[in-house]
Short mmCIF file of C-alpha atoms in Angstrom, two decimals:
data_model
loop_
_atom_site.label_atom_id
_atom_site.label_comp_id
_atom_site.label_asym_id
_atom_site.label_seq_id
_atom_site.Cartn_x
_atom_site.Cartn_y
_atom_site.Cartn_z
CA MET P 29 -74.31 1.63 -32.53
CA SER P 30 -70.86 1.73 -30.97
CA TYR P 31 -70.24 1.71 -27.25
CA THR P 32 -67.48 3.18 -25.15
CA TYR P 33 -66.87 1.33 -21.93
CA GLU P 34 -65.80 3.44 -18.99
CA TYR P 35 -63.05 1.59 -17.16
CA PRO P 36 -59.36 2.25 -16.46
CA ARG P 37 -57.11 1.29 -19.36
CA PRO P 38 -53.35 0.68 -19.29
CA ALA P 39 -51.07 2.71 -21.52
CA LEU P 40 -48.87 0.95 -24.10
CA THR P 41 -45.19 1.55 -24.74
CA VAL P 42 -42.36 -0.09 -26.67
CA ASP P 43 -38.79 -0.55 -25.45
CA CYS P 44 -35.87 -1.48 -27.70
CA VAL P 45 -32.74 -3.48 -26.91
CA VAL P 46 -30.22 -2.76 -29.67
CA PHE P 47 -27.01 -4.81 -29.72
CA GLY P 48 -23.80 -3.94 -31.52
CA LEU P 49 -20.29 -5.40 -31.54
CA ASP P 50 -16.81 -3.90 -31.56
CA GLU P 51 -13.29 -5.25 -31.02
CA GLU P 52 -13.73 -5.09 -27.25
CA ASP P 53 -17.20 -6.35 -26.39
CA LEU P 54 -20.87 -6.90 -27.11
CA LYS P 55 -22.57 -3.51 -26.77
CA VAL P 56 -26.08 -2.27 -25.98
CA LEU P 57 -27.51 1.12 -26.91
CA LEU P 58 -28.73 3.27 -24.00
CA ILE P 59 -30.19 6.76 -23.80
CA LYS P 60 -30.04 9.17 -20.88
CA ARG P 61 -33.55 10.34 -20.06
CA GLY P 62 -34.14 14.07 -20.33
CA VAL P 63 -37.56 14.05 -18.64
CA GLU P 64 -39.20 12.56 -15.57
CA PRO P 65 -39.62 9.91 -14.38
CA PHE P 66 -35.98 8.87 -13.91
CA GLN P 67 -34.65 12.09 -15.43
CA GLY P 68 -30.89 11.77 -15.90
CA ARG P 69 -30.98 7.96 -15.59
CA TRP P 70 -29.81 5.67 -18.40
CA ALA P 71 -32.55 3.60 -20.06
CA LEU P 72 -33.41 1.63 -23.17
CA PRO P 73 -34.76 3.65 -26.10
CA GLY P 74 -38.54 3.58 -26.31
CA GLY P 75 -41.78 5.43 -25.71
CA PHE P 76 -45.54 5.45 -26.02
CA VAL P 77 -47.31 3.88 -28.99
CA ARG P 78 -49.42 6.26 -31.08
CA MET P 79 -52.99 5.35 -31.95
CA GLU P 80 -52.27 4.97 -35.68
CA GLU P 81 -49.05 2.94 -35.29
CA SER P 82 -48.27 -0.74 -35.30
CA LEU P 83 -45.99 -1.88 -32.48
CA GLU P 84 -42.99 -2.34 -34.77
CA ASP P 85 -43.56 1.04 -36.41
CA ALA P 86 -43.57 2.63 -32.96
CA ALA P 87 -40.33 0.85 -32.02
CA ARG P 88 -38.60 1.96 -35.22
CA ARG P 89 -39.83 5.53 -34.82
CA GLU P 90 -38.55 5.74 -31.25
CA LEU P 91 -35.13 4.41 -32.27
CA GLN P 92 -34.89 6.94 -35.06
CA GLU P 93 -36.11 9.83 -32.89
CA GLU P 94 -34.07 9.06 -29.78
CA ALA P 95 -30.82 7.77 -31.26
CA GLY P 96 -30.86 8.06 -35.06
CA ILE P 97 -30.81 4.26 -35.43
CA ARG P 98 -32.48 2.29 -38.25
CA PRO P 99 -31.81 -1.43 -37.70
CA ASN P 100 -32.24 -4.01 -40.44
CA LEU P 101 -32.96 -6.89 -38.08
CA MET P 102 -35.61 -6.27 -35.43
CA GLU P 103 -38.02 -8.68 -33.79
CA GLN P 104 -40.47 -8.71 -30.93
CA LEU P 105 -38.98 -10.00 -27.70
CA TYR P 106 -41.49 -10.16 -24.84
CA THR P 107 -44.27 -8.22 -23.10
CA PHE P 108 -43.54 -6.69 -19.70
CA GLY P 109 -46.61 -5.79 -17.66
CA ALA P 110 -45.90 -5.80 -13.93
CA PRO P 111 -48.41 -3.37 -12.34
CA GLU P 112 -45.72 -1.26 -10.63
CA ARG P 113 -43.15 -1.20 -13.43
CA ASP P 114 -43.78 2.48 -14.30
CA PRO P 115 -44.34 5.24 -11.68
CA ARG P 116 -46.57 7.15 -14.12
CA GLY P 117 -49.30 4.52 -13.80
CA ARG P 118 -50.40 1.26 -15.38
CA VAL P 119 -48.10 0.89 -18.39
CA VAL P 120 -47.52 -2.28 -20.42
CA SER P 121 -44.41 -2.43 -22.59
CA VAL P 122 -43.76 -4.60 -25.63
CA ALA P 123 -40.01 -5.05 -25.97
CA TYR P 124 -38.06 -5.52 -29.21
CA PHE P 125 -34.49 -6.52 -29.81
CA ALA P 126 -32.37 -5.51 -32.78
CA LEU P 127 -28.86 -6.06 -34.14
CA VAL P 128 -26.79 -3.43 -35.95
CA LYS P 129 -23.31 -2.96 -37.35
CA LEU P 130 -21.68 -0.29 -35.19
CA THR P 131 -19.77 1.16 -38.13
CA ASP P 132 -23.07 1.88 -39.89
CA HIS P 133 -24.76 3.64 -36.97
CA ARG P 134 -23.46 6.81 -35.35
CA VAL P 135 -25.90 7.47 -32.53
CA GLN P 136 -27.28 10.95 -31.96
CA ALA P 137 -29.63 11.79 -29.10
CA ALA P 138 -32.86 13.64 -29.88
CA THR P 139 -36.45 14.26 -28.61
CA ASP P 140 -36.59 13.42 -24.87
CA ALA P 141 -33.17 11.72 -24.78
CA ARG P 142 -30.37 13.83 -23.30
CA GLU P 143 -27.61 11.49 -24.50
CA ALA P 144 -27.25 8.25 -26.45
CA ALA P 145 -24.26 5.93 -26.13
CA TRP P 146 -23.05 2.33 -26.43
CA PHE P 147 -22.24 0.38 -23.27
CA SER P 148 -20.74 -3.06 -22.74
CA VAL P 149 -23.53 -5.52 -22.04
CA TYR P 150 -21.44 -6.72 -19.12
CA ASP P 151 -20.95 -3.25 -17.59
CA VAL P 152 -24.15 -1.19 -17.77
CA PRO P 153 -25.15 1.55 -15.31
CA LYS P 154 -28.26 1.27 -13.15
CA LEU P 155 -31.21 1.45 -15.55
CA ALA P 156 -34.59 3.14 -15.26
CA PHE P 157 -37.91 1.29 -14.94
CA ASP P 158 -37.53 -2.50 -15.31
CA HIS P 159 -35.07 -2.10 -18.17
CA ALA P 160 -32.43 -4.26 -16.49
CA ASP P 161 -34.88 -7.18 -16.69
CA ILE P 162 -35.68 -6.39 -20.32
CA LEU P 163 -31.98 -6.26 -21.21
CA ALA P 164 -31.31 -9.57 -19.45
CA THR P 165 -34.19 -11.21 -21.33
CA ALA P 166 -32.91 -9.89 -24.67
CA HIS P 167 -29.37 -11.04 -23.94
CA GLN P 168 -30.58 -14.57 -23.18
CA ARG P 169 -32.63 -14.57 -26.40
CA LEU P 170 -29.57 -13.50 -28.39
CA LYS P 171 -27.34 -16.15 -26.78
CA GLY P 172 -29.85 -18.85 -27.64
CA LYS P 173 -30.85 -17.71 -31.10
CA VAL P 174 -27.35 -17.05 -32.41
CA ARG P 175 -26.69 -20.78 -32.18
CA TYR P 176 -29.52 -21.89 -34.46
CA GLN P 177 -29.95 -18.89 -36.78
CA PRO P 178 -27.19 -16.91 -38.53
CA ILE P 179 -28.34 -13.59 -37.03
CA GLY P 180 -24.86 -12.89 -35.67
CA PHE P 181 -23.70 -11.86 -39.14
CA GLU P 182 -25.81 -8.72 -38.68
CA LEU P 183 -23.19 -7.60 -36.15
CA LEU P 184 -20.20 -8.07 -38.46
CA PRO P 185 -18.99 -5.98 -41.39
CA PRO P 186 -19.95 -7.37 -44.84
CA LYS P 187 -16.44 -8.77 -45.21
CA PHE P 188 -14.85 -10.44 -42.19
CA THR P 189 -12.13 -12.84 -41.15
CA LEU P 190 -12.73 -16.21 -39.53
CA THR P 191 -11.10 -14.84 -36.39
CA GLN P 192 -13.61 -11.97 -36.26
CA LEU P 193 -16.41 -14.47 -36.75
CA GLN P 194 -15.20 -16.68 -33.90
CA ARG P 195 -14.71 -13.72 -31.57
CA MET P 196 -18.26 -12.59 -32.27
CA TYR P 197 -19.64 -15.92 -31.11
CA GLU P 198 -17.34 -16.03 -28.10
CA LYS P 199 -18.40 -12.56 -26.94
CA ILE P 200 -22.09 -13.42 -27.22
CA LEU P 201 -21.86 -16.91 -25.73
CA GLU P 202 -19.38 -15.83 -23.03
CA ARG P 203 -17.05 -18.76 -23.55
CA GLU P 204 -14.05 -19.73 -25.65
CA LEU P 205 -14.54 -21.92 -28.70
CA ASP P 206 -12.10 -24.44 -30.09
CA LYS P 207 -10.61 -22.79 -33.17
CA ARG P 208 -10.24 -25.94 -35.26
CA ASN P 209 -13.69 -27.37 -34.53
CA PHE P 210 -15.40 -23.99 -34.95
CA ARG P 211 -13.90 -23.34 -38.37
CA LYS P 212 -14.48 -26.90 -39.54
CA LYS P 213 -18.17 -26.75 -38.64
CA LEU P 214 -18.78 -23.31 -40.16
CA LEU P 215 -16.94 -24.05 -43.40
CA ALA P 216 -18.73 -27.39 -43.76
CA MET P 217 -22.06 -25.53 -43.97
CA ASP P 218 -20.79 -24.00 -47.24
CA LEU P 219 -22.38 -20.64 -46.41
CA LEU P 220 -19.18 -18.61 -46.29
CA GLU P 221 -17.89 -17.21 -49.56
CA GLU P 222 -14.09 -17.02 -49.55
CA LEU P 223 -13.00 -13.77 -51.18
CA ASP P 224 -9.88 -12.98 -53.13
CA GLU P 225 -9.12 -10.30 -50.56
CA VAL P 226 -7.22 -10.03 -47.28
CA GLU P 227 -7.25 -7.61 -44.36
CA GLN P 228 -5.78 -4.19 -44.96
CA ASP P 229 -3.68 -1.98 -42.68
CA VAL P 230 -2.99 -4.59 -39.99
CA SER P 231 0.26 -5.12 -38.07
CA HIS P 232 -0.01 -8.91 -38.16
CA ARG P 233 -0.16 -11.28 -41.11
CA ALA P 234 -3.23 -10.31 -43.14
CA ALA P 235 -6.02 -12.90 -42.95
CA ARG P 236 -8.36 -14.00 -45.72
CA LEU P 237 -11.74 -12.25 -45.88
CA TYR P 238 -15.09 -14.01 -46.17
CA ARG P 239 -18.68 -13.04 -46.84
CA PHE P 240 -21.88 -14.72 -45.63
CA ASP P 241 -24.04 -15.94 -48.52
CA HIS P 242 -27.53 -14.80 -47.46
CA LYS P 243 -29.14 -15.89 -50.73
CA LYS P 244 -27.79 -19.42 -50.43
CA TYR P 245 -28.88 -19.65 -46.81
CA LYS P 246 -32.45 -18.69 -47.72
CA GLN P 247 -32.51 -21.37 -50.41
CA LEU P 248 -31.18 -24.01 -48.02
CA GLU P 249 -33.57 -22.92 -45.29
CA LYS P 250 -36.55 -23.50 -47.59
CA ALA P 251 -35.20 -26.99 -48.27
CA GLY P 252 -35.13 -27.77 -44.54
CA PHE P 253 -31.52 -26.92 -43.70
CA ASN P 254 -30.86 -26.32 -40.00
CA PHE P 255 -28.18 -23.83 -39.00
CA GLU P 256 -26.79 -25.05 -35.70
CA LEU P 257 -23.54 -24.47 -33.82
#
């Protein structure tokens, strides 16, 4: 015999922090809410988890529905459960963070999102709910993790220059890196494949292009290799 216990239950949502990178800055994807609460306010993509869904499936569905985004790299970030975080009632949110290549993802608002757009992580509008705290937590996770896992390559095009690679790390870590030491350390890992190609359509001297060797990294990782900057 099954029993149903009569007591108040919290609702469950997912919220997604999606980072991208362009020539100017590290970006985060935001949607403008089309419904209450916080109608017209910018927020992270997300929504309620359906009964038949896993948490990650719910996060991916919300990203697709609200912004047309399908990230390759997504992982669970943290659970946010302050009793007053949502004016609709007792709502617990499991947050995810994801990385995408901006050139591969043209955002398009849908469902209950009025707009979807990329903002600089360092210049975001006032966010709904506790999404400013969620974004800050995700940013700190990214800044820490990018130094010991090669996740930053998810933000770059498949073929990139060493200057683009260094700028990516500088934008995430919020500090300048010594060019000589940075390149020496990265090249010594032997994970960058030098291509017989250079930049195209640039006004300056065209730089050599490289590609990250994901297959080799996986092999080295199994053998105990530690990626660390």
